[in-house]
Amino acid sequence: MLFWESAVIPFGINIYKNEAKMKYAMESEGEAKRLETQAQQKGYQLEGELAGIDLPVSGKFLDAGCGSGLLCRYLKTQASSREVWGVDFSDLRLHQAAQAAAAENLNIAFQREDLTRLSFEDASFDVVFCRYVFEHLARPDVVLKELHRILRPNGKIVLINFDGIVVNMHSRDQFLQEQLEQLAKGYVGDLYIARKLPALLAHHKFGDIHWLTSCMDFTASNRQEEALNTRSRFEFANEVLCRIFGGEKQANEFKTRYFSALDDPSTTIFYTKFVVEGTKR
Ligand SMILES: C[S@@+](CC[C@H](N)C(=O)[O-])C[C@H]1O[C@@H](n2cnc3c(N)ncnc32)[C@H](O)[C@@H]1O
């Protein structure tokens, strides 16, 4: 049985609860599997993202918005002396993350938390990661304030995001171009937030801010993989698409145009990955 097919919490892994009522656009049974598959796709791999980052081999690490827990598992596998915590507000993904960690005998603490009001005490963590989460947040400022609060002085924050994810596309279909703008405007988060992260960190009094960018260009071989990934994204976020486009019929028309544009070799699609680091002063 695959870990995301079971909802049983493995013995020895703690899942605590608190109140969290917000909803994630792609909330779905299949989202953990999508995240795990995505992590195998070219350009989405953790090894590349973390390559230039100097991380301690011990101390307390938090993955904020951990999803299926792949980054937690990676951090713990790289150095077992680290105390790794993964938090998310989806019970479903926390169960799935706990299953996956247990399958690898990794001792990781998973806990239900809303990033806008974390239950951790001030200065509890040495390193905080937040990967592929900020573009989905309605209140990024509030979350960054919380992440700053729970970091120890001189603690490190690492934010990983794609700028223009899904929407950074140009096709010959003018109507689709307008729909892409509508999608970016109507989305609860900000699909172009990655370029703004250094300024957000500075605003929240982080120091030693630096970042690396890389371009993910979907050309021949990885284009099909990304099309499949986005098919799942759109399927899981269908409710959101219907709201943005004004109904099921309009959302379906958008999806049809989107995937036919991807089949056109003259359509460009590329995202810019930002790996942004800062230090709590
Ligand atoms: C795109 S997934 C990324 C998961 C993981 N970080 C990864 O790299 O695969 C975004 C995750 O953030 C979580 N999330 C979004 N907003 C949140 C919030 N306000 N509080 C807690 N978790 C949140 C979602 O439930 C989802 O699991």
PDB file of C-alpha atoms and ligand atoms in Angstrom:
ATOM      1  CA  MET A   1       0.000   0.000   0.000  1.00  0.00           C
ATOM      2  CA  LEU A   2       1.274   3.458  -0.834  1.00  0.00           C
ATOM      3  CA  PHE A   3       1.518   5.872   2.090  1.00  0.00           C
ATOM      4  CA  TRP A   4      -1.029   8.298   0.736  1.00  0.00           C
ATOM      5  CA  GLU A   5      -3.631   5.546   0.494  1.00  0.00           C
ATOM      6  CA  SER A   6      -3.763   5.086   4.250  1.00  0.00           C
ATOM      7  CA  ALA A   7      -5.079   7.413   6.901  1.00  0.00           C
ATOM      8  CA  VAL A   8      -3.663   5.461   9.861  1.00  0.00           C
ATOM      9  CA  ILE A   9      -1.261   7.439  12.046  1.00  0.00           C
ATOM     10  CA  PRO A  10       1.815   5.315  12.692  1.00  0.00           C
ATOM     11  CA  PHE A  11       2.721   4.602  16.292  1.00  0.00           C
ATOM     12  CA  GLY A  12       5.300   6.975  17.749  1.00  0.00           C
ATOM     13  CA  ILE A  13       4.480   9.934  15.545  1.00  0.00           C
ATOM     14  CA  ASN A  14       2.669  12.791  17.208  1.00  0.00           C
ATOM     15  CA  ILE A  15      -0.070  14.753  15.549  1.00  0.00           C
ATOM     16  CA  TYR A  16      -1.487  17.455  17.774  1.00  0.00           C
ATOM     17  CA  LYS A  17      -4.441  19.600  16.840  1.00  0.00           C
ATOM     18  CA  ASN A  18      -5.348  23.225  17.045  1.00  0.00           C
ATOM     19  CA  GLU A  19      -7.959  25.375  15.361  1.00  0.00           C
ATOM     20  CA  ALA A  20      -7.412  26.128  11.693  1.00  0.00           C
ATOM     21  CA  LYS A  21     -10.260  26.902   9.370  1.00  0.00           C
ATOM     22  CA  MET A  22      -8.653  28.232   6.199  1.00  0.00           C
ATOM     23  CA  LYS A  23      -8.692  26.181   3.032  1.00  0.00           C
ATOM     24  CA  TYR A  24      -5.853  25.487   0.620  1.00  0.00           C
ATOM     25  CA  ALA A  25      -6.802  25.884  -3.061  1.00  0.00           C
ATOM     26  CA  MET A  26      -5.579  22.390  -4.026  1.00  0.00           C
ATOM     27  CA  GLU A  27      -6.899  20.572  -0.956  1.00  0.00           C
ATOM     28  CA  SER A  28      -7.446  17.003  -2.117  1.00  0.00           C
ATOM     29  CA  GLU A  29      -6.749  13.378  -1.308  1.00  0.00           C
ATOM     30  CA  GLY A  30      -4.369  13.289  -4.278  1.00  0.00           C
ATOM     31  CA  GLU A  31      -2.318  16.387  -3.385  1.00  0.00           C
ATOM     32  CA  ALA A  32       0.365  14.511  -1.402  1.00  0.00           C
ATOM     33  CA  LYS A  33       0.953  12.180  -4.319  1.00  0.00           C
ATOM     34  CA  ARG A  34       1.180  15.153  -6.690  1.00  0.00           C
ATOM     35  CA  LEU A  35       3.778  16.811  -4.451  1.00  0.00           C
ATOM     36  CA  GLU A  36       5.861  13.624  -4.244  1.00  0.00           C
ATOM     37  CA  THR A  37       5.697  13.129  -8.026  1.00  0.00           C
ATOM     38  CA  GLN A  38       6.521  16.787  -8.609  1.00  0.00           C
ATOM     39  CA  ALA A  39       9.645  16.462  -6.459  1.00  0.00           C
ATOM     40  CA  GLN A  40      10.966  13.955  -9.025  1.00  0.00           C
ATOM     41  CA  GLN A  41      10.403  16.362 -11.915  1.00  0.00           C
ATOM     42  CA  LYS A  42      13.350  18.171 -13.426  1.00  0.00           C
ATOM     43  CA  GLY A  43      13.754  21.579 -11.753  1.00  0.00           C
ATOM     44  CA  TYR A  44      11.699  20.704  -8.660  1.00  0.00           C
ATOM     45  CA  GLN A  45      14.327  18.574  -6.947  1.00  0.00           C
ATOM     46  CA  LEU A  46      15.333  19.383  -3.380  1.00  0.00           C
ATOM     47  CA  GLU A  47      19.013  18.575  -3.914  1.00  0.00           C
ATOM     48  CA  GLY A  48      19.371  21.444  -6.395  1.00  0.00           C
ATOM     49  CA  GLU A  49      17.389  23.892  -4.285  1.00  0.00           C
ATOM     50  CA  LEU A  50      19.404  23.274  -1.127  1.00  0.00           C
ATOM     51  CA  ALA A  51      22.784  22.842  -2.824  1.00  0.00           C
ATOM     52  CA  GLY A  52      24.262  26.244  -1.934  1.00  0.00           C
ATOM     53  CA  ILE A  53      22.738  26.550   1.546  1.00  0.00           C
ATOM     54  CA  ASP A  54      24.896  26.165   4.618  1.00  0.00           C
ATOM     55  CA  LEU A  55      22.825  24.232   7.164  1.00  0.00           C
ATOM     56  CA  PRO A  56      23.806  23.065  10.656  1.00  0.00           C
ATOM     57  CA  VAL A  57      23.856  19.297  11.271  1.00  0.00           C
ATOM     58  CA  SER A  58      21.990  19.693  14.549  1.00  0.00           C
ATOM     59  CA  GLY A  59      19.408  22.057  16.053  1.00  0.00           C
ATOM     60  CA  LYS A  60      15.681  22.483  15.667  1.00  0.00           C
ATOM     61  CA  PHE A  61      14.292  22.730  12.118  1.00  0.00           C
ATOM     62  CA  LEU A  62      10.773  23.642  11.033  1.00  0.00           C
ATOM     63  CA  ASP A  63       9.202  23.013   7.654  1.00  0.00           C
ATOM     64  CA  ALA A  64       6.265  25.424   7.555  1.00  0.00           C
ATOM     65  CA  GLY A  65       3.560  24.076   5.213  1.00  0.00           C
ATOM     66  CA  CYS A  66       5.255  20.694   4.971  1.00  0.00           C
ATOM     67  CA  GLY A  67       2.707  19.012   2.672  1.00  0.00           C
ATOM     68  CA  SER A  68       3.677  15.348   2.258  1.00  0.00           C
ATOM     69  CA  GLY A  69       6.769  15.959   4.393  1.00  0.00           C
ATOM     70  CA  LEU A  70       9.377  15.415   1.693  1.00  0.00           C
ATOM     71  CA  LEU A  71      11.622  18.249   2.888  1.00  0.00           C
ATOM     72  CA  CYS A  72      11.357  17.043   6.506  1.00  0.00           C
ATOM     73  CA  ARG A  73      12.475  13.581   5.421  1.00  0.00           C
ATOM     74  CA  TYR A  74      15.327  15.041   3.399  1.00  0.00           C
ATOM     75  CA  LEU A  75      16.571  17.186   6.316  1.00  0.00           C
ATOM     76  CA  LYS A  76      16.432  14.273   8.745  1.00  0.00           C
ATOM     77  CA  THR A  77      18.087  11.832   6.330  1.00  0.00           C
ATOM     78  CA  GLN A  78      20.950  14.271   5.746  1.00  0.00           C
ATOM     79  CA  ALA A  79      21.662  14.596   9.496  1.00  0.00           C
ATOM     80  CA  SER A  80      19.840  12.411  12.031  1.00  0.00           C
ATOM     81  CA  SER A  81      20.892  14.664  14.946  1.00  0.00           C
ATOM     82  CA  ARG A  82      18.531  17.375  13.692  1.00  0.00           C
ATOM     83  CA  GLU A  83      15.190  17.758  15.448  1.00  0.00           C
ATOM     84  CA  VAL A  84      12.787  18.140  12.559  1.00  0.00           C
ATOM     85  CA  TRP A  85       9.230  19.431  12.774  1.00  0.00           C
ATOM     86  CA  GLY A  86       6.715  19.585   9.926  1.00  0.00           C
ATOM     87  CA  VAL A  87       3.546  21.644  10.242  1.00  0.00           C
ATOM     88  CA  ASP A  88       0.596  22.078   7.916  1.00  0.00           C
ATOM     89  CA  PHE A  89      -3.081  22.862   8.365  1.00  0.00           C
ATOM     90  CA  SER A  90      -4.212  19.825   6.387  1.00  0.00           C
ATOM     91  CA  ASP A  91      -4.900  16.801   8.596  1.00  0.00           C
ATOM     92  CA  LEU A  92      -4.942  14.689   5.490  1.00  0.00           C
ATOM     93  CA  ARG A  93      -1.410  15.618   4.418  1.00  0.00           C
ATOM     94  CA  LEU A  94      -0.100  15.356   7.986  1.00  0.00           C
ATOM     95  CA  HIS A  95      -1.333  11.749   8.113  1.00  0.00           C
ATOM     96  CA  GLN A  96       0.270  11.067   4.759  1.00  0.00           C
ATOM     97  CA  ALA A  97       3.520  12.780   5.806  1.00  0.00           C
ATOM     98  CA  ALA A  98       3.636  10.772   9.039  1.00  0.00           C
ATOM     99  CA  GLN A  99       3.118   7.538   7.104  1.00  0.00           C
ATOM    100  CA  ALA A 100       5.929   8.341   4.696  1.00  0.00           C
ATOM    101  CA  ALA A 101       8.338   9.248   7.523  1.00  0.00           C
ATOM    102  CA  ALA A 102       7.463   6.078   9.435  1.00  0.00           C
ATOM    103  CA  ALA A 103       8.071   3.997   6.297  1.00  0.00           C
ATOM    104  CA  GLU A 104      11.653   5.332   6.336  1.00  0.00           C
ATOM    105  CA  ASN A 105      12.010   5.001  10.143  1.00  0.00           C
ATOM    106  CA  LEU A 106      12.516   8.722  10.500  1.00  0.00           C
ATOM    107  CA  ASN A 107      11.623  10.401  13.761  1.00  0.00           C
ATOM    108  CA  ILE A 108       9.908  13.605  12.688  1.00  0.00           C
ATOM    109  CA  ALA A 109       7.271  15.543  14.642  1.00  0.00           C
ATOM    110  CA  PHE A 110       4.208  16.482  12.591  1.00  0.00           C
ATOM    111  CA  GLN A 111       1.717  18.917  14.014  1.00  0.00           C
ATOM    112  CA  ARG A 112      -1.378  20.696  12.785  1.00  0.00           C
ATOM    113  CA  GLU A 113      -0.772  24.426  12.647  1.00  0.00           C
ATOM    114  CA  ASP A 114      -2.109  27.443  10.818  1.00  0.00           C
ATOM    115  CA  LEU A 115       0.918  29.481   9.739  1.00  0.00           C
ATOM    116  CA  THR A 116      -0.895  32.714  10.524  1.00  0.00           C
ATOM    117  CA  ARG A 117      -1.019  31.853  14.247  1.00  0.00           C
ATOM    118  CA  LEU A 118       1.564  29.304  15.242  1.00  0.00           C
ATOM    119  CA  SER A 119       1.336  27.767  18.705  1.00  0.00           C
ATOM    120  CA  PHE A 120       5.144  27.644  19.178  1.00  0.00           C
ATOM    121  CA  GLU A 121       6.829  29.880  21.699  1.00  0.00           C
ATOM    122  CA  ASP A 122       9.034  32.773  20.598  1.00  0.00           C
ATOM    123  CA  ALA A 123      12.561  31.805  19.525  1.00  0.00           C
ATOM    124  CA  SER A 124      11.899  28.051  19.341  1.00  0.00           C
ATOM    125  CA  PHE A 125      13.659  27.145  16.065  1.00  0.00           C
ATOM    126  CA  ASP A 126      17.167  27.443  14.618  1.00  0.00           C
ATOM    127  CA  VAL A 127      16.138  27.079  10.973  1.00  0.00           C
ATOM    128  CA  VAL A 128      12.772  27.603   9.300  1.00  0.00           C
ATOM    129  CA  PHE A 129      11.935  26.490   5.767  1.00  0.00           C
ATOM    130  CA  CYS A 130       8.871  27.434   3.811  1.00  0.00           C
ATOM    131  CA  ARG A 131       8.783  25.850   0.361  1.00  0.00           C
ATOM    132  CA  TYR A 132       6.138  26.431  -2.326  1.00  0.00           C
ATOM    133  CA  VAL A 133       3.717  27.903   0.209  1.00  0.00           C
ATOM    134  CA  PHE A 134       3.915  31.691  -0.015  1.00  0.00           C
ATOM    135  CA  GLU A 135       2.146  31.941  -3.384  1.00  0.00           C
ATOM    136  CA  HIS A 136      -0.941  30.360  -1.773  1.00  0.00           C
ATOM    137  CA  LEU A 137      -1.157  32.704   1.202  1.00  0.00           C
ATOM    138  CA  ALA A 138      -3.806  35.371   1.534  1.00  0.00           C
ATOM    139  CA  ARG A 139      -1.779  36.996   4.335  1.00  0.00           C
ATOM    140  CA  PRO A 140       1.956  36.524   3.628  1.00  0.00           C
ATOM    141  CA  ASP A 141       2.836  39.414   5.968  1.00  0.00           C
ATOM    142  CA  VAL A 142       1.175  37.753   8.925  1.00  0.00           C
ATOM    143  CA  VAL A 143       2.907  34.446   8.201  1.00  0.00           C
ATOM    144  CA  LEU A 144       6.325  36.065   7.873  1.00  0.00           C
ATOM    145  CA  LYS A 145       5.809  37.854  11.175  1.00  0.00           C
ATOM    146  CA  GLU A 146       5.037  34.488  12.791  1.00  0.00           C
ATOM    147  CA  LEU A 147       8.071  32.800  11.228  1.00  0.00           C
ATOM    148  CA  HIS A 148      10.243  35.665  12.477  1.00  0.00           C
ATOM    149  CA  ARG A 149       8.790  35.332  15.974  1.00  0.00           C
ATOM    150  CA  ILE A 150       9.478  31.614  16.328  1.00  0.00           C
ATOM    151  CA  LEU A 151      13.080  31.853  15.043  1.00  0.00           C
ATOM    152  CA  ARG A 152      15.941  32.254  17.492  1.00  0.00           C
ATOM    153  CA  PRO A 153      18.186  35.319  17.114  1.00  0.00           C
ATOM    154  CA  ASN A 154      20.670  34.522  14.297  1.00  0.00           C
ATOM    155  CA  GLY A 155      18.343  31.759  13.158  1.00  0.00           C
ATOM    156  CA  LYS A 156      18.002  31.205   9.425  1.00  0.00           C
ATOM    157  CA  ILE A 157      14.935  31.370   7.196  1.00  0.00           C
ATOM    158  CA  VAL A 158      14.840  29.756   3.756  1.00  0.00           C
ATOM    159  CA  LEU A 159      11.948  30.534   1.388  1.00  0.00           C
ATOM    160  CA  ILE A 160      11.652  28.605  -1.879  1.00  0.00           C
ATOM    161  CA  ASN A 161       9.153  29.642  -4.546  1.00  0.00           C
ATOM    162  CA  PHE A 162       8.529  29.891  -8.250  1.00  0.00           C
ATOM    163  CA  ASP A 163       7.725  33.272  -9.708  1.00  0.00           C
ATOM    164  CA  GLY A 164       4.965  33.031 -12.318  1.00  0.00           C
ATOM    165  CA  ILE A 165       4.119  29.398 -11.626  1.00  0.00           C
ATOM    166  CA  VAL A 166       1.453  28.112 -14.064  1.00  0.00           C
ATOM    167  CA  VAL A 167       0.699  31.587 -15.468  1.00  0.00           C
ATOM    168  CA  ASN A 168       4.072  32.631 -16.915  1.00  0.00           C
ATOM    169  CA  MET A 169       3.103  31.500 -20.364  1.00  0.00           C
ATOM    170  CA  HIS A 170       2.767  33.151 -23.745  1.00  0.00           C
ATOM    171  CA  SER A 171       0.689  31.627 -26.510  1.00  0.00           C
ATOM    172  CA  ARG A 172      -0.926  32.780 -29.743  1.00  0.00           C
ATOM    173  CA  ASP A 173      -4.325  32.503 -28.056  1.00  0.00           C
ATOM    174  CA  GLN A 174      -5.120  36.083 -27.016  1.00  0.00           C
ATOM    175  CA  PHE A 175      -8.206  35.065 -25.054  1.00  0.00           C
ATOM    176  CA  LEU A 176      -6.114  32.614 -23.039  1.00  0.00           C
ATOM    177  CA  GLN A 177      -3.650  35.412 -22.261  1.00  0.00           C
ATOM    178  CA  GLU A 178      -6.521  37.417 -20.794  1.00  0.00           C
ATOM    179  CA  GLN A 179      -7.710  34.374 -18.830  1.00  0.00           C
ATOM    180  CA  LEU A 180      -4.204  33.913 -17.395  1.00  0.00           C
ATOM    181  CA  GLU A 181      -4.281  37.505 -16.166  1.00  0.00           C
ATOM    182  CA  GLN A 182      -7.713  36.873 -14.684  1.00  0.00           C
ATOM    183  CA  LEU A 183      -6.372  33.786 -12.928  1.00  0.00           C
ATOM    184  CA  ALA A 184      -3.399  35.644 -11.452  1.00  0.00           C
ATOM    185  CA  LYS A 185      -5.627  38.513 -10.301  1.00  0.00           C
ATOM    186  CA  GLY A 186      -8.363  36.298  -8.869  1.00  0.00           C
ATOM    187  CA  TYR A 187      -6.150  33.811  -7.047  1.00  0.00           C
ATOM    188  CA  VAL A 188      -6.259  34.004  -3.261  1.00  0.00           C
ATOM    189  CA  GLY A 189      -2.457  34.234  -3.088  1.00  0.00           C
ATOM    190  CA  ASP A 190       0.134  35.904  -5.314  1.00  0.00           C
ATOM    191  CA  LEU A 191       1.581  33.804  -8.138  1.00  0.00           C
ATOM    192  CA  TYR A 192       4.363  36.396  -8.550  1.00  0.00           C
ATOM    193  CA  ILE A 193       5.329  36.561  -4.889  1.00  0.00           C
ATOM    194  CA  ALA A 194       8.786  35.010  -5.295  1.00  0.00           C
ATOM    195  CA  ARG A 195      10.334  38.248  -6.653  1.00  0.00           C
ATOM    196  CA  LYS A 196       8.918  40.106  -3.633  1.00  0.00           C
ATOM    197  CA  LEU A 197      10.304  37.807  -0.937  1.00  0.00           C
ATOM    198  CA  PRO A 198      13.612  39.657  -0.344  1.00  0.00           C
ATOM    199  CA  ALA A 199      11.697  42.927   0.204  1.00  0.00           C
ATOM    200  CA  LEU A 200       9.219  41.143   2.468  1.00  0.00           C
ATOM    201  CA  LEU A 201      12.082  39.735   4.538  1.00  0.00           C
ATOM    202  CA  ALA A 202      13.683  43.177   4.831  1.00  0.00           C
ATOM    203  CA  HIS A 203      10.329  44.639   5.874  1.00  0.00           C
ATOM    204  CA  HIS A 204      10.174  42.074   8.664  1.00  0.00           C
ATOM    205  CA  LYS A 205      13.652  43.017   9.923  1.00  0.00           C
ATOM    206  CA  PHE A 206      15.521  39.978   8.655  1.00  0.00           C
ATOM    207  CA  GLY A 207      19.166  40.656   7.808  1.00  0.00           C
ATOM    208  CA  ASP A 208      21.829  39.079   5.578  1.00  0.00           C
ATOM    209  CA  ILE A 209      19.214  38.608   2.831  1.00  0.00           C
ATOM    210  CA  HIS A 210      20.422  36.918  -0.319  1.00  0.00           C
ATOM    211  CA  TRP A 211      18.944  34.741  -3.016  1.00  0.00           C
ATOM    212  CA  LEU A 212      19.623  32.574  -6.013  1.00  0.00           C
ATOM    213  CA  THR A 213      17.408  32.436  -9.074  1.00  0.00           C
ATOM    214  CA  SER A 214      17.153  29.848 -11.797  1.00  0.00           C
ATOM    215  CA  CYS A 215      14.882  29.585 -14.792  1.00  0.00           C
ATOM    216  CA  MET A 216      12.732  26.540 -15.308  1.00  0.00           C
ATOM    217  CA  ASP A 217      11.975  26.402 -18.995  1.00  0.00           C
ATOM    218  CA  PHE A 218       9.515  23.768 -20.199  1.00  0.00           C
ATOM    219  CA  THR A 219      10.678  22.731 -23.597  1.00  0.00           C
ATOM    220  CA  ALA A 220      10.680  19.209 -24.986  1.00  0.00           C
ATOM    221  CA  SER A 221      10.934  16.421 -22.419  1.00  0.00           C
ATOM    222  CA  ASN A 222       9.797  18.211 -19.262  1.00  0.00           C
ATOM    223  CA  ARG A 223       6.821  19.921 -20.926  1.00  0.00           C
ATOM    224  CA  GLN A 224       4.628  16.835 -20.854  1.00  0.00           C
ATOM    225  CA  GLU A 225       5.480  16.210 -17.186  1.00  0.00           C
ATOM    226  CA  GLU A 226       4.553  19.773 -16.304  1.00  0.00           C
ATOM    227  CA  ALA A 227       1.319  19.517 -18.301  1.00  0.00           C
ATOM    228  CA  LEU A 228       0.374  16.439 -16.249  1.00  0.00           C
ATOM    229  CA  ASN A 229       1.295  18.228 -13.030  1.00  0.00           C
ATOM    230  CA  THR A 230      -0.864  21.209 -13.969  1.00  0.00           C
ATOM    231  CA  ARG A 231      -3.753  18.920 -14.952  1.00  0.00           C
ATOM    232  CA  SER A 232      -3.719  17.706 -11.329  1.00  0.00           C
ATOM    233  CA  ARG A 233      -3.368  21.259 -10.003  1.00  0.00           C
ATOM    234  CA  PHE A 234      -6.418  22.362 -12.016  1.00  0.00           C
ATOM    235  CA  GLU A 235      -8.419  19.257 -11.056  1.00  0.00           C
ATOM    236  CA  PHE A 236      -7.769  19.821  -7.335  1.00  0.00           C
ATOM    237  CA  ALA A 237      -8.339  23.573  -7.584  1.00  0.00           C
ATOM    238  CA  ASN A 238     -11.468  23.269  -9.736  1.00  0.00           C
ATOM    239  CA  GLU A 239     -13.647  25.063  -7.196  1.00  0.00           C
ATOM    240  CA  VAL A 240     -11.244  28.005  -7.236  1.00  0.00           C
ATOM    241  CA  LEU A 241     -11.143  28.061 -11.054  1.00  0.00           C
ATOM    242  CA  CYS A 242     -14.953  28.057 -11.209  1.00  0.00           C
ATOM    243  CA  ARG A 243     -15.056  30.993  -8.809  1.00  0.00           C
ATOM    244  CA  ILE A 244     -12.457  32.959 -10.786  1.00  0.00           C
ATOM    245  CA  PHE A 245     -13.936  32.307 -14.240  1.00  0.00           C
ATOM    246  CA  GLY A 246     -17.575  32.494 -13.198  1.00  0.00           C
ATOM    247  CA  GLY A 247     -18.701  28.882 -13.554  1.00  0.00           C
ATOM    248  CA  GLU A 248     -17.852  25.315 -14.505  1.00  0.00           C
ATOM    249  CA  LYS A 249     -18.301  25.902 -18.257  1.00  0.00           C
ATOM    250  CA  GLN A 250     -15.921  28.881 -18.271  1.00  0.00           C
ATOM    251  CA  ALA A 251     -13.381  27.018 -16.106  1.00  0.00           C
ATOM    252  CA  ASN A 252     -13.491  24.086 -18.538  1.00  0.00           C
ATOM    253  CA  GLU A 253     -12.983  26.408 -21.474  1.00  0.00           C
ATOM    254  CA  PHE A 254      -9.944  27.885 -19.751  1.00  0.00           C
ATOM    255  CA  LYS A 255      -8.481  24.401 -19.159  1.00  0.00           C
ATOM    256  CA  THR A 256      -9.076  23.352 -22.768  1.00  0.00           C
ATOM    257  CA  ARG A 257      -7.361  26.488 -24.077  1.00  0.00           C
ATOM    258  CA  TYR A 258      -4.491  26.110 -21.588  1.00  0.00           C
ATOM    259  CA  PHE A 259      -3.630  22.540 -22.595  1.00  0.00           C
ATOM    260  CA  SER A 260      -4.055  23.156 -26.324  1.00  0.00           C
ATOM    261  CA  ALA A 261      -1.671  26.100 -25.992  1.00  0.00           C
ATOM    262  CA  LEU A 262       0.812  23.795 -24.281  1.00  0.00           C
ATOM    263  CA  ASP A 263       0.557  21.455 -27.274  1.00  0.00           C
ATOM    264  CA  ASP A 264       1.570  24.318 -29.553  1.00  0.00           C
ATOM    265  CA  PRO A 265       5.387  24.330 -29.846  1.00  0.00           C
ATOM    266  CA  SER A 266       5.422  28.123 -30.244  1.00  0.00           C
ATOM    267  CA  THR A 267       3.973  28.626 -26.735  1.00  0.00           C
ATOM    268  CA  THR A 268       6.588  29.653 -24.174  1.00  0.00           C
ATOM    269  CA  ILE A 269       6.229  28.688 -20.526  1.00  0.00           C
ATOM    270  CA  PHE A 270       8.886  29.330 -17.900  1.00  0.00           C
ATOM    271  CA  TYR A 271       9.015  30.026 -14.158  1.00  0.00           C
ATOM    272  CA  THR A 272      11.782  31.649 -12.155  1.00  0.00           C
ATOM    273  CA  LYS A 273      12.775  29.806  -9.012  1.00  0.00           C
ATOM    274  CA  PHE A 274      13.887  31.931  -6.056  1.00  0.00           C
ATOM    275  CA  VAL A 275      15.736  30.382  -3.122  1.00  0.00           C
ATOM    276  CA  VAL A 276      15.814  33.235  -0.617  1.00  0.00           C
ATOM    277  CA  GLU A 277      17.715  33.222   2.670  1.00  0.00           C
ATOM    278  CA  GLY A 278      17.625  35.603   5.608  1.00  0.00           C
ATOM    279  CA  THR A 279      18.796  35.760   9.200  1.00  0.00           C
ATOM    280  CA  LYS A 280      16.817  36.893  12.223  1.00  0.00           C
ATOM    281  CA  ARG A 281      18.453  39.932  13.806  1.00  0.00           C
TER     282      ARG A 281
HETATM  283  C1  LIG B   1       2.169  23.445  -2.634  1.00  0.00           C
HETATM  284  S1  LIG B   1       2.125  22.672  -1.074  1.00  0.00           S
HETATM  285  C2  LIG B   1       3.863  22.577  -0.696  1.00  0.00           C
HETATM  286  C3  LIG B   1       4.175  21.451   0.280  1.00  0.00           C
HETATM  287  C4  LIG B   1       5.642  21.250   0.618  1.00  0.00           C
HETATM  288  N1  LIG B   1       6.202  22.422   1.277  1.00  0.00           N
HETATM  289  C5  LIG B   1       6.454  20.886  -0.591  1.00  0.00           C
HETATM  290  O1  LIG B   1       7.457  21.552  -0.834  1.00  0.00           O
HETATM  291  O2  LIG B   1       6.101  19.917  -1.297  1.00  0.00           O
HETATM  292  C6  LIG B   1       1.560  23.936   0.039  1.00  0.00           C
HETATM  293  C7  LIG B   1       1.231  23.418   1.432  1.00  0.00           C
HETATM  294  O3  LIG B   1       1.049  24.531   2.303  1.00  0.00           O
HETATM  295  C8  LIG B   1      -0.030  24.240   3.177  1.00  0.00           C
HETATM  296  N2  LIG B   1      -0.586  25.523   3.638  1.00  0.00           N
HETATM  297  C9  LIG B   1      -1.060  26.536   2.883  1.00  0.00           C
HETATM  298  N3  LIG B   1      -1.475  27.552   3.658  1.00  0.00           N
HETATM  299  C10 LIG B   1      -1.250  27.177   4.946  1.00  0.00           C
HETATM  300  C11 LIG B   1      -1.476  27.782   6.208  1.00  0.00           C
HETATM  301  N4  LIG B   1      -2.026  29.005   6.321  1.00  0.00           N
HETATM  302  N5  LIG B   1      -1.128  27.106   7.317  1.00  0.00           N
HETATM  303  C12 LIG B   1      -0.588  25.855   7.234  1.00  0.00           C
HETATM  304  N6  LIG B   1      -0.350  25.223   6.073  1.00  0.00           N
HETATM  305  C13 LIG B   1      -0.674  25.872   4.941  1.00  0.00           C
HETATM  306  C14 LIG B   1      -0.995  23.426   2.335  1.00  0.00           C
HETATM  307  O4  LIG B   1      -1.891  22.663   3.133  1.00  0.00           O
HETATM  308  C15 LIG B   1      -0.038  22.571   1.502  1.00  0.00           C
HETATM  309  O5  LIG B   1       0.214  21.332   2.101  1.00  0.00           O
END
